[in-house]
């Protein structure tokens, strides 16, 4: 469809909560060209980390994810990183913004091609 070419989506400060973010993920996996997703200043909390990990496993082109001011703690980020480092992740470099310091590159080992 027309949205398949969408490369950036800014949903910062839109009032999203974890439940809406989880519902949004299934739709975003249909955007193969999405490279930037801004979710800053939404009340996502740790419960959204699993859904975001699913998104990152399907969106091969996503390289920028802004989660600053979302309430996702170190625990949620560890869960997200754990999913990303699994053999099913296609993401090799992700700039993850989580606080006032700005984006931090998160480099993951390359994943082997499927057998």
mmCIF file of N, CA and C in Angstrom:
data_model
loop_
_atom_site.group_PDB
_atom_site.id
_atom_site.type_symbol
_atom_site.label_atom_id
_atom_site.label_comp_id
_atom_site.label_asym_id
_atom_site.label_seq_id
_atom_site.Cartn_x
_atom_site.Cartn_y
_atom_site.Cartn_z
ATOM 1 N N UNK A 1 0.803 -1.186 0.000
ATOM 2 C CA UNK A 1 0.000 0.000 0.000
ATOM 3 C C UNK A 1 0.843 1.246 0.000
ATOM 4 N N UNK A 2 0.198 2.379 0.106
ATOM 5 C CA UNK A 2 0.872 3.668 0.093
ATOM 6 C C UNK A 2 1.788 3.855 1.287
ATOM 7 N N UNK A 3 1.480 3.266 2.415
ATOM 8 C CA UNK A 3 2.275 3.454 3.622
ATOM 9 C C UNK A 3 3.537 2.599 3.640
ATOM 10 N N UNK A 4 3.656 1.659 2.741
ATOM 11 C CA UNK A 4 4.816 0.765 2.738
ATOM 12 C C UNK A 4 6.122 1.518 2.585
ATOM 13 N N UNK A 5 6.105 2.702 1.988
ATOM 14 C CA UNK A 5 7.318 3.491 1.780
ATOM 15 C C UNK A 5 7.618 4.425 2.954
ATOM 16 N N UNK A 6 6.786 4.438 3.996
ATOM 17 C CA UNK A 6 6.983 5.304 5.149
ATOM 18 C C UNK A 6 8.312 4.979 5.824
ATOM 19 N N UNK A 7 9.166 6.000 6.026
ATOM 20 C CA UNK A 7 10.470 5.760 6.640
ATOM 21 C C UNK A 7 10.577 6.301 8.058
ATOM 22 N N UNK A 8 9.750 7.258 8.429
ATOM 23 C CA UNK A 8 9.819 7.847 9.762
ATOM 24 C C UNK A 8 8.420 8.052 10.320
ATOM 25 N N UNK A 9 8.296 7.763 11.608
ATOM 26 C CA UNK A 9 7.012 7.934 12.280
ATOM 27 C C UNK A 9 7.270 8.551 13.647
ATOM 28 N N UNK A 10 6.707 9.721 13.890
ATOM 29 C CA UNK A 10 6.881 10.424 15.152
ATOM 30 C C UNK A 10 5.568 10.402 15.925
ATOM 31 N N UNK A 11 5.533 9.596 16.971
ATOM 32 C CA UNK A 11 4.363 9.498 17.846
ATOM 33 C C UNK A 11 4.693 10.027 19.239
ATOM 34 N N UNK A 12 5.697 10.883 19.318
ATOM 35 C CA UNK A 12 6.125 11.459 20.595
ATOM 36 C C UNK A 12 5.009 12.275 21.219
ATOM 37 N N UNK A 13 4.808 12.070 22.515
ATOM 38 C CA UNK A 13 3.848 12.871 23.265
ATOM 39 C C UNK A 13 2.415 12.753 22.807
ATOM 40 N N UNK A 14 2.040 11.620 22.261
ATOM 41 C CA UNK A 14 0.676 11.451 21.754
ATOM 42 C C UNK A 14 -0.251 10.762 22.747
ATOM 43 N N UNK A 15 0.239 10.478 23.935
ATOM 44 C CA UNK A 15 -0.609 9.861 24.950
ATOM 45 C C UNK A 15 -0.697 8.353 24.863
ATOM 46 N N UNK A 16 0.204 7.750 24.115
ATOM 47 C CA UNK A 16 0.207 6.285 24.025
ATOM 48 C C UNK A 16 0.538 5.649 25.369
ATOM 49 N N UNK A 17 -0.120 4.563 25.666
ATOM 50 C CA UNK A 17 0.191 3.747 26.833
ATOM 51 C C UNK A 17 0.644 2.387 26.320
ATOM 52 N N UNK A 18 1.083 1.541 27.208
ATOM 53 C CA UNK A 18 1.607 0.227 26.814
ATOM 54 C C UNK A 18 0.611 -0.553 25.965
ATOM 55 N N UNK A 19 -0.640 -0.520 26.343
ATOM 56 C CA UNK A 19 -1.666 -1.291 25.615
ATOM 57 C C UNK A 19 -1.774 -0.827 24.158
ATOM 58 N N UNK A 20 -1.785 0.489 23.948
ATOM 59 C CA UNK A 20 -1.858 1.011 22.573
ATOM 60 C C UNK A 20 -0.588 0.705 21.797
ATOM 61 N N UNK A 21 0.553 0.789 22.474
ATOM 62 C CA UNK A 21 1.823 0.496 21.811
ATOM 63 C C UNK A 21 1.862 -0.958 21.354
ATOM 64 N N UNK A 22 1.359 -1.848 22.180
ATOM 65 C CA UNK A 22 1.328 -3.267 21.817
ATOM 66 C C UNK A 22 0.443 -3.494 20.598
ATOM 67 N N UNK A 23 -0.680 -2.797 20.520
ATOM 68 C CA UNK A 23 -1.578 -2.925 19.365
ATOM 69 C C UNK A 23 -0.939 -2.312 18.116
ATOM 70 N N UNK A 24 -0.205 -1.246 18.300
ATOM 71 C CA UNK A 24 0.446 -0.556 17.197
ATOM 72 C C UNK A 24 1.530 -1.420 16.536
ATOM 73 N N UNK A 25 2.208 -2.209 17.332
ATOM 74 C CA UNK A 25 3.321 -3.018 16.830
ATOM 75 C C UNK A 25 2.918 -3.916 15.668
ATOM 76 N N UNK A 26 1.777 -4.555 15.756
ATOM 77 C CA UNK A 26 1.373 -5.457 14.678
ATOM 78 C C UNK A 26 1.192 -4.704 13.364
ATOM 79 N N UNK A 27 0.757 -3.459 13.437
ATOM 80 C CA UNK A 27 0.616 -2.655 12.220
ATOM 81 C C UNK A 27 1.965 -2.186 11.695
ATOM 82 N N UNK A 28 2.859 -1.823 12.603
ATOM 83 C CA UNK A 28 4.161 -1.311 12.182
ATOM 84 C C UNK A 28 5.020 -2.376 11.516
ATOM 85 N N UNK A 29 4.781 -3.622 11.807
ATOM 86 C CA UNK A 29 5.563 -4.679 11.156
ATOM 87 C C UNK A 29 5.271 -4.745 9.657
ATOM 88 N N UNK A 30 4.212 -4.074 9.225
ATOM 89 C CA UNK A 30 3.863 -4.027 7.800
ATOM 90 C C UNK A 30 4.557 -2.878 7.068
ATOM 91 N N UNK A 31 5.438 -2.173 7.758
ATOM 92 C CA UNK A 31 6.160 -1.038 7.173
ATOM 93 C C UNK A 31 7.626 -1.417 6.976
ATOM 94 N N UNK A 32 7.968 -2.069 5.898
ATOM 95 C CA UNK A 32 9.327 -2.578 5.709
ATOM 96 C C UNK A 32 10.394 -1.495 5.581
ATOM 97 N N UNK A 33 10.020 -0.267 5.259
ATOM 98 C CA UNK A 33 10.991 0.810 5.066
ATOM 99 C C UNK A 33 11.165 1.692 6.302
ATOM 100 N N UNK A 34 10.439 1.411 7.378
ATOM 101 C CA UNK A 34 10.499 2.245 8.578
ATOM 102 C C UNK A 34 11.909 2.215 9.166
ATOM 103 N N UNK A 35 12.543 3.387 9.246
ATOM 104 C CA UNK A 35 13.896 3.453 9.790
ATOM 105 C C UNK A 35 13.956 4.261 11.081
ATOM 106 N N UNK A 36 12.940 5.076 11.358
ATOM 107 C CA UNK A 36 12.946 5.911 12.554
ATOM 108 C C UNK A 36 11.570 5.888 13.211
ATOM 109 N N UNK A 37 11.556 5.536 14.494
ATOM 110 C CA UNK A 37 10.314 5.507 15.264
ATOM 111 C C UNK A 37 10.531 6.291 16.552
ATOM 112 N N UNK A 38 9.783 7.364 16.717
ATOM 113 C CA UNK A 38 9.905 8.219 17.893
ATOM 114 C C UNK A 38 8.687 8.024 18.780
ATOM 115 N N UNK A 39 8.924 7.482 19.969
ATOM 116 C CA UNK A 39 7.847 7.224 20.924
ATOM 117 C C UNK A 39 8.055 7.979 22.234
ATOM 118 N N UNK A 40 8.916 8.978 22.232
ATOM 119 C CA UNK A 40 9.258 9.728 23.438
ATOM 120 C C UNK A 40 8.031 10.321 24.104
ATOM 121 N N UNK A 41 8.135 10.487 25.418
ATOM 122 C CA UNK A 41 7.117 11.173 26.219
ATOM 123 C C UNK A 41 5.748 10.513 26.147
ATOM 124 N N UNK A 42 5.738 9.201 26.111
ATOM 125 C CA UNK A 42 4.506 8.420 26.206
ATOM 126 C C UNK A 42 4.644 7.487 27.406
ATOM 127 N N UNK A 43 3.558 7.116 28.021
ATOM 128 C CA UNK A 43 3.574 6.274 29.218
ATOM 129 C C UNK A 43 3.612 4.792 28.837
ATOM 130 N N UNK A 44 4.745 4.358 28.312
ATOM 131 C CA UNK A 44 4.832 2.976 27.843
ATOM 132 C C UNK A 44 5.187 1.993 28.943
ATOM 133 N N UNK A 45 6.134 2.318 29.779
ATOM 134 C CA UNK A 45 6.596 1.473 30.872
ATOM 135 C C UNK A 45 7.172 0.157 30.363
ATOM 136 N N UNK A 46 7.634 -0.660 31.280
ATOM 137 C CA UNK A 46 8.314 -1.911 30.931
ATOM 138 C C UNK A 46 7.429 -2.898 30.181
ATOM 139 N N UNK A 47 6.134 -2.831 30.395
ATOM 140 C CA UNK A 47 5.246 -3.787 29.750
ATOM 141 C C UNK A 47 5.258 -3.660 28.226
ATOM 142 N N UNK A 48 5.699 -2.537 27.696
ATOM 143 C CA UNK A 48 5.758 -2.353 26.242
ATOM 144 C C UNK A 48 7.053 -2.886 25.636
ATOM 145 N N UNK A 49 8.042 -3.201 26.463
ATOM 146 C CA UNK A 49 9.343 -3.626 25.954
ATOM 147 C C UNK A 49 9.246 -4.898 25.108
ATOM 148 N N UNK A 50 8.432 -5.847 25.519
ATOM 149 C CA UNK A 50 8.279 -7.081 24.751
ATOM 150 C C UNK A 50 7.698 -6.832 23.372
ATOM 151 N N UNK A 51 6.700 -5.968 23.314
ATOM 152 C CA UNK A 51 6.088 -5.638 22.022
ATOM 153 C C UNK A 51 7.082 -4.908 21.130
ATOM 154 N N UNK A 52 7.867 -4.013 21.709
ATOM 155 C CA UNK A 52 8.870 -3.290 20.924
ATOM 156 C C UNK A 52 9.953 -4.241 20.417
ATOM 157 N N UNK A 53 10.299 -5.220 21.220
ATOM 158 C CA UNK A 53 11.282 -6.208 20.778
ATOM 159 C C UNK A 53 10.755 -6.980 19.572
ATOM 160 N N UNK A 54 9.479 -7.315 19.598
ATOM 161 C CA UNK A 54 8.862 -7.981 18.444
ATOM 162 C C UNK A 54 8.967 -7.109 17.203
ATOM 163 N N UNK A 55 8.689 -5.822 17.376
ATOM 164 C CA UNK A 55 8.773 -4.889 16.259
ATOM 165 C C UNK A 55 10.184 -4.871 15.684
ATOM 166 N N UNK A 56 11.171 -4.784 16.560
ATOM 167 C CA UNK A 56 12.555 -4.714 16.104
ATOM 168 C C UNK A 56 12.994 -5.998 15.413
ATOM 169 N N UNK A 57 12.390 -7.096 15.761
ATOM 170 C CA UNK A 57 12.736 -8.353 15.113
ATOM 171 C C UNK A 57 12.172 -8.430 13.699
ATOM 172 N N UNK A 58 11.139 -7.660 13.406
ATOM 173 C CA UNK A 58 10.511 -7.712 12.086
ATOM 174 C C UNK A 58 10.873 -6.543 11.172
ATOM 175 N N UNK A 59 11.196 -5.411 11.732
ATOM 176 C CA UNK A 59 11.512 -4.227 10.927
ATOM 177 C C UNK A 59 13.011 -4.153 10.684
ATOM 178 N N UNK A 60 13.438 -4.721 9.595
ATOM 179 C CA UNK A 60 14.863 -4.818 9.296
ATOM 180 C C UNK A 60 15.535 -3.470 9.099
ATOM 181 N N UNK A 61 14.799 -2.458 8.681
ATOM 182 C CA UNK A 61 15.420 -1.173 8.377
ATOM 183 C C UNK A 61 15.406 -0.193 9.555
ATOM 184 N N UNK A 62 14.779 -0.548 10.671
ATOM 185 C CA UNK A 62 14.678 0.374 11.814
ATOM 186 C C UNK A 62 16.048 0.551 12.464
ATOM 187 N N UNK A 63 16.535 1.796 12.474
ATOM 188 C CA UNK A 63 17.842 2.092 13.068
ATOM 189 C C UNK A 63 17.764 3.160 14.150
ATOM 190 N N UNK A 64 16.619 3.800 14.335
ATOM 191 C CA UNK A 64 16.487 4.836 15.350
ATOM 192 C C UNK A 64 15.175 4.635 16.106
ATOM 193 N N UNK A 65 15.305 4.458 17.417
ATOM 194 C CA UNK A 65 14.138 4.283 18.280
ATOM 195 C C UNK A 65 14.293 5.193 19.480
ATOM 196 N N UNK A 66 13.386 6.139 19.646
ATOM 197 C CA UNK A 66 13.446 7.080 20.760
ATOM 198 C C UNK A 66 12.422 6.666 21.816
ATOM 199 N N UNK A 67 12.939 6.224 22.952
ATOM 200 C CA UNK A 67 12.094 5.817 24.077
ATOM 201 C C UNK A 67 12.297 6.724 25.279
ATOM 202 N N UNK A 68 12.869 7.910 25.064
ATOM 203 C CA UNK A 68 13.122 8.816 26.178
ATOM 204 C C UNK A 68 11.804 9.283 26.797
ATOM 205 N N UNK A 69 11.797 9.323 28.118
ATOM 206 C CA UNK A 69 10.615 9.790 28.829
ATOM 207 C C UNK A 69 9.427 8.856 28.758
ATOM 208 N N UNK A 70 9.661 7.563 28.530
ATOM 209 C CA UNK A 70 8.558 6.613 28.411
ATOM 210 C C UNK A 70 8.332 5.793 29.675
ATOM 211 N N UNK A 71 9.232 5.890 30.622
ATOM 212 C CA UNK A 71 9.097 5.103 31.842
ATOM 213 C C UNK A 71 9.647 3.694 31.715
ATOM 214 N N UNK A 72 10.243 3.374 30.582
ATOM 215 C CA UNK A 72 10.869 2.054 30.448
ATOM 216 C C UNK A 72 12.162 2.077 31.246
ATOM 217 N N UNK A 73 12.277 1.180 32.194
ATOM 218 C CA UNK A 73 13.416 1.144 33.108
ATOM 219 C C UNK A 73 14.551 0.294 32.537
ATOM 220 N N UNK A 74 15.612 0.210 33.303
ATOM 221 C CA UNK A 74 16.734 -0.647 32.920
ATOM 222 C C UNK A 74 16.296 -2.090 32.747
ATOM 223 N N UNK A 75 15.366 -2.510 33.553
ATOM 224 C CA UNK A 75 14.843 -3.885 33.453
ATOM 225 C C UNK A 75 14.170 -4.118 32.089
ATOM 226 N N UNK A 76 13.343 -3.168 31.668
ATOM 227 C CA UNK A 76 12.681 -3.267 30.374
ATOM 228 C C UNK A 76 13.670 -3.205 29.228
ATOM 229 N N UNK A 77 14.676 -2.348 29.369
ATOM 230 C CA UNK A 77 15.701 -2.239 28.326
ATOM 231 C C UNK A 77 16.527 -3.511 28.223
ATOM 232 N N UNK A 78 16.805 -4.144 29.363
ATOM 233 C CA UNK A 78 17.531 -5.422 29.330
ATOM 234 C C UNK A 78 16.708 -6.484 28.605
ATOM 235 N N UNK A 79 15.408 -6.499 28.849
ATOM 236 C CA UNK A 79 14.542 -7.458 28.162
ATOM 237 C C UNK A 79 14.539 -7.179 26.656
ATOM 238 N N UNK A 80 14.511 -5.917 26.296
ATOM 239 C CA UNK A 80 14.551 -5.511 24.892
ATOM 240 C C UNK A 80 15.879 -5.932 24.255
ATOM 241 N N UNK A 81 16.978 -5.662 24.932
ATOM 242 C CA UNK A 81 18.304 -6.028 24.413
ATOM 243 C C UNK A 81 18.452 -7.539 24.290
ATOM 244 N N UNK A 82 17.874 -8.263 25.232
ATOM 245 C CA UNK A 82 17.943 -9.719 25.190
ATOM 246 C C UNK A 82 17.267 -10.260 23.938
ATOM 247 N N UNK A 83 16.105 -9.720 23.623
ATOM 248 C CA UNK A 83 15.394 -10.142 22.411
ATOM 249 C C UNK A 83 16.188 -9.772 21.164
ATOM 250 N N UNK A 84 16.789 -8.570 21.192
ATOM 251 C CA UNK A 84 17.537 -8.103 20.032
ATOM 252 C C UNK A 84 18.776 -8.940 19.758
ATOM 253 N N UNK A 85 19.380 -9.446 20.812
ATOM 254 C CA UNK A 85 20.603 -10.211 20.616
ATOM 255 C C UNK A 85 20.322 -11.665 20.255
ATOM 256 N N UNK A 86 19.050 -12.031 20.197
ATOM 257 C CA UNK A 86 18.702 -13.402 19.822
ATOM 258 C C UNK A 86 18.980 -13.634 18.350
ATOM 259 N N UNK A 87 19.037 -14.862 17.964
ATOM 260 C CA UNK A 87 19.371 -15.205 16.583
ATOM 261 C C UNK A 87 18.266 -14.844 15.595
ATOM 262 N N UNK A 88 17.088 -14.469 16.084
ATOM 263 C CA UNK A 88 15.997 -14.137 15.163
ATOM 264 C C UNK A 88 15.932 -12.645 14.845
ATOM 265 N N UNK A 89 16.765 -11.838 15.493
ATOM 266 C CA UNK A 89 16.744 -10.405 15.245
ATOM 267 C C UNK A 89 17.491 -10.064 13.964
ATOM 268 N N UNK A 90 16.971 -9.095 13.209
ATOM 269 C CA UNK A 90 17.608 -8.643 11.972
ATOM 270 C C UNK A 90 18.316 -7.313 12.176
ATOM 271 N N UNK A 91 18.225 -6.745 13.347
ATOM 272 C CA UNK A 91 18.769 -5.426 13.618
ATOM 273 C C UNK A 91 20.242 -5.535 14.007
ATOM 274 N N UNK A 92 21.115 -4.797 13.329
ATOM 275 C CA UNK A 92 22.537 -4.860 13.665
ATOM 276 C C UNK A 92 23.031 -3.567 14.312
ATOM 277 N N UNK A 93 22.383 -2.446 14.061
ATOM 278 C CA UNK A 93 22.751 -1.188 14.698
ATOM 279 C C UNK A 93 21.478 -0.406 14.958
ATOM 280 N N UNK A 94 21.299 -0.028 16.200
ATOM 281 C CA UNK A 94 20.106 0.722 16.582
ATOM 282 C C UNK A 94 20.533 1.876 17.461
ATOM 283 N N UNK A 95 20.162 3.088 17.109
ATOM 284 C CA UNK A 95 20.383 4.237 17.975
ATOM 285 C C UNK A 95 19.168 4.332 18.878
ATOM 286 N N UNK A 96 19.400 4.059 20.146
ATOM 287 C CA UNK A 96 18.319 4.004 21.123
ATOM 288 C C UNK A 96 18.424 5.195 22.051
ATOM 289 N N UNK A 97 17.487 6.109 21.968
ATOM 290 C CA UNK A 97 17.461 7.272 22.852
ATOM 291 C C UNK A 97 16.601 6.923 24.059
ATOM 292 N N UNK A 98 17.213 7.011 25.253
ATOM 293 C CA UNK A 98 16.460 6.635 26.450
ATOM 294 C C UNK A 98 16.458 7.707 27.516
ATOM 295 N N UNK A 99 17.228 8.751 27.342
ATOM 296 C CA UNK A 99 17.268 9.778 28.373
ATOM 297 C C UNK A 99 17.712 11.111 27.820
ATOM 298 N N UNK A 100 18.070 12.002 28.710
ATOM 299 C CA UNK A 100 18.435 13.351 28.309
ATOM 300 C C UNK A 100 19.741 13.393 27.534
ATOM 301 N N UNK A 101 20.571 12.371 27.674
ATOM 302 C CA UNK A 101 21.881 12.376 27.007
ATOM 303 C C UNK A 101 21.764 12.140 25.514
ATOM 304 N N UNK A 102 20.627 11.699 25.051
ATOM 305 C CA UNK A 102 20.441 11.492 23.614
ATOM 306 C C UNK A 102 20.703 10.067 23.191
ATOM 307 N N UNK A 103 20.788 9.879 21.896
ATOM 308 C CA UNK A 103 20.892 8.533 21.329
ATOM 309 C C UNK A 103 22.232 7.894 21.665
ATOM 310 N N UNK A 104 22.190 6.640 21.935
ATOM 311 C CA UNK A 104 23.370 5.831 22.178
ATOM 312 C C UNK A 104 23.338 4.678 21.194
ATOM 313 N N UNK A 105 24.436 4.453 20.457
ATOM 314 C CA UNK A 105 24.414 3.322 19.525
ATOM 315 C C UNK A 105 24.453 2.007 20.276
ATOM 316 N N UNK A 106 23.623 1.104 19.886
ATOM 317 C CA UNK A 106 23.585 -0.232 20.453
ATOM 318 C C UNK A 106 23.983 -1.180 19.335
ATOM 319 N N UNK A 107 25.210 -1.678 19.403
ATOM 320 C CA UNK A 107 25.704 -2.571 18.347
ATOM 321 C C UNK A 107 25.488 -3.993 18.758
ATOM 322 N N UNK A 108 24.893 -4.729 17.877
ATOM 323 C CA UNK A 108 24.598 -6.133 18.130
ATOM 324 C C UNK A 108 25.387 -6.978 17.160
ATOM 325 N N UNK A 109 25.765 -8.189 17.561
ATOM 326 C CA UNK A 109 26.492 -9.052 16.632
ATOM 327 C C UNK A 109 25.629 -9.398 15.429
ATOM 328 N N UNK A 110 26.247 -9.538 14.263
ATOM 329 C CA UNK A 110 25.455 -9.910 13.083
ATOM 330 C C UNK A 110 24.796 -11.262 13.296
ATOM 331 N N UNK A 111 23.615 -11.391 12.764
ATOM 332 C CA UNK A 111 22.900 -12.659 12.901
ATOM 333 C C UNK A 111 23.202 -13.532 11.700
ATOM 334 N N UNK A 112 23.339 -14.811 11.948
ATOM 335 C CA UNK A 112 23.590 -15.717 10.816
ATOM 336 C C UNK A 112 22.363 -15.825 9.942
ATOM 337 N N UNK A 113 22.547 -16.053 8.649
ATOM 338 C CA UNK A 113 21.385 -16.222 7.767
ATOM 339 C C UNK A 113 20.609 -17.477 8.153
ATOM 340 N N UNK A 114 19.298 -17.483 7.888
ATOM 341 C CA UNK A 114 18.501 -18.663 8.231
ATOM 342 C C UNK A 114 19.005 -19.890 7.497
ATOM 343 N N UNK A 115 18.902 -21.003 8.161
ATOM 344 C CA UNK A 115 19.395 -22.266 7.571
ATOM 345 C C UNK A 115 18.448 -22.781 6.517
#
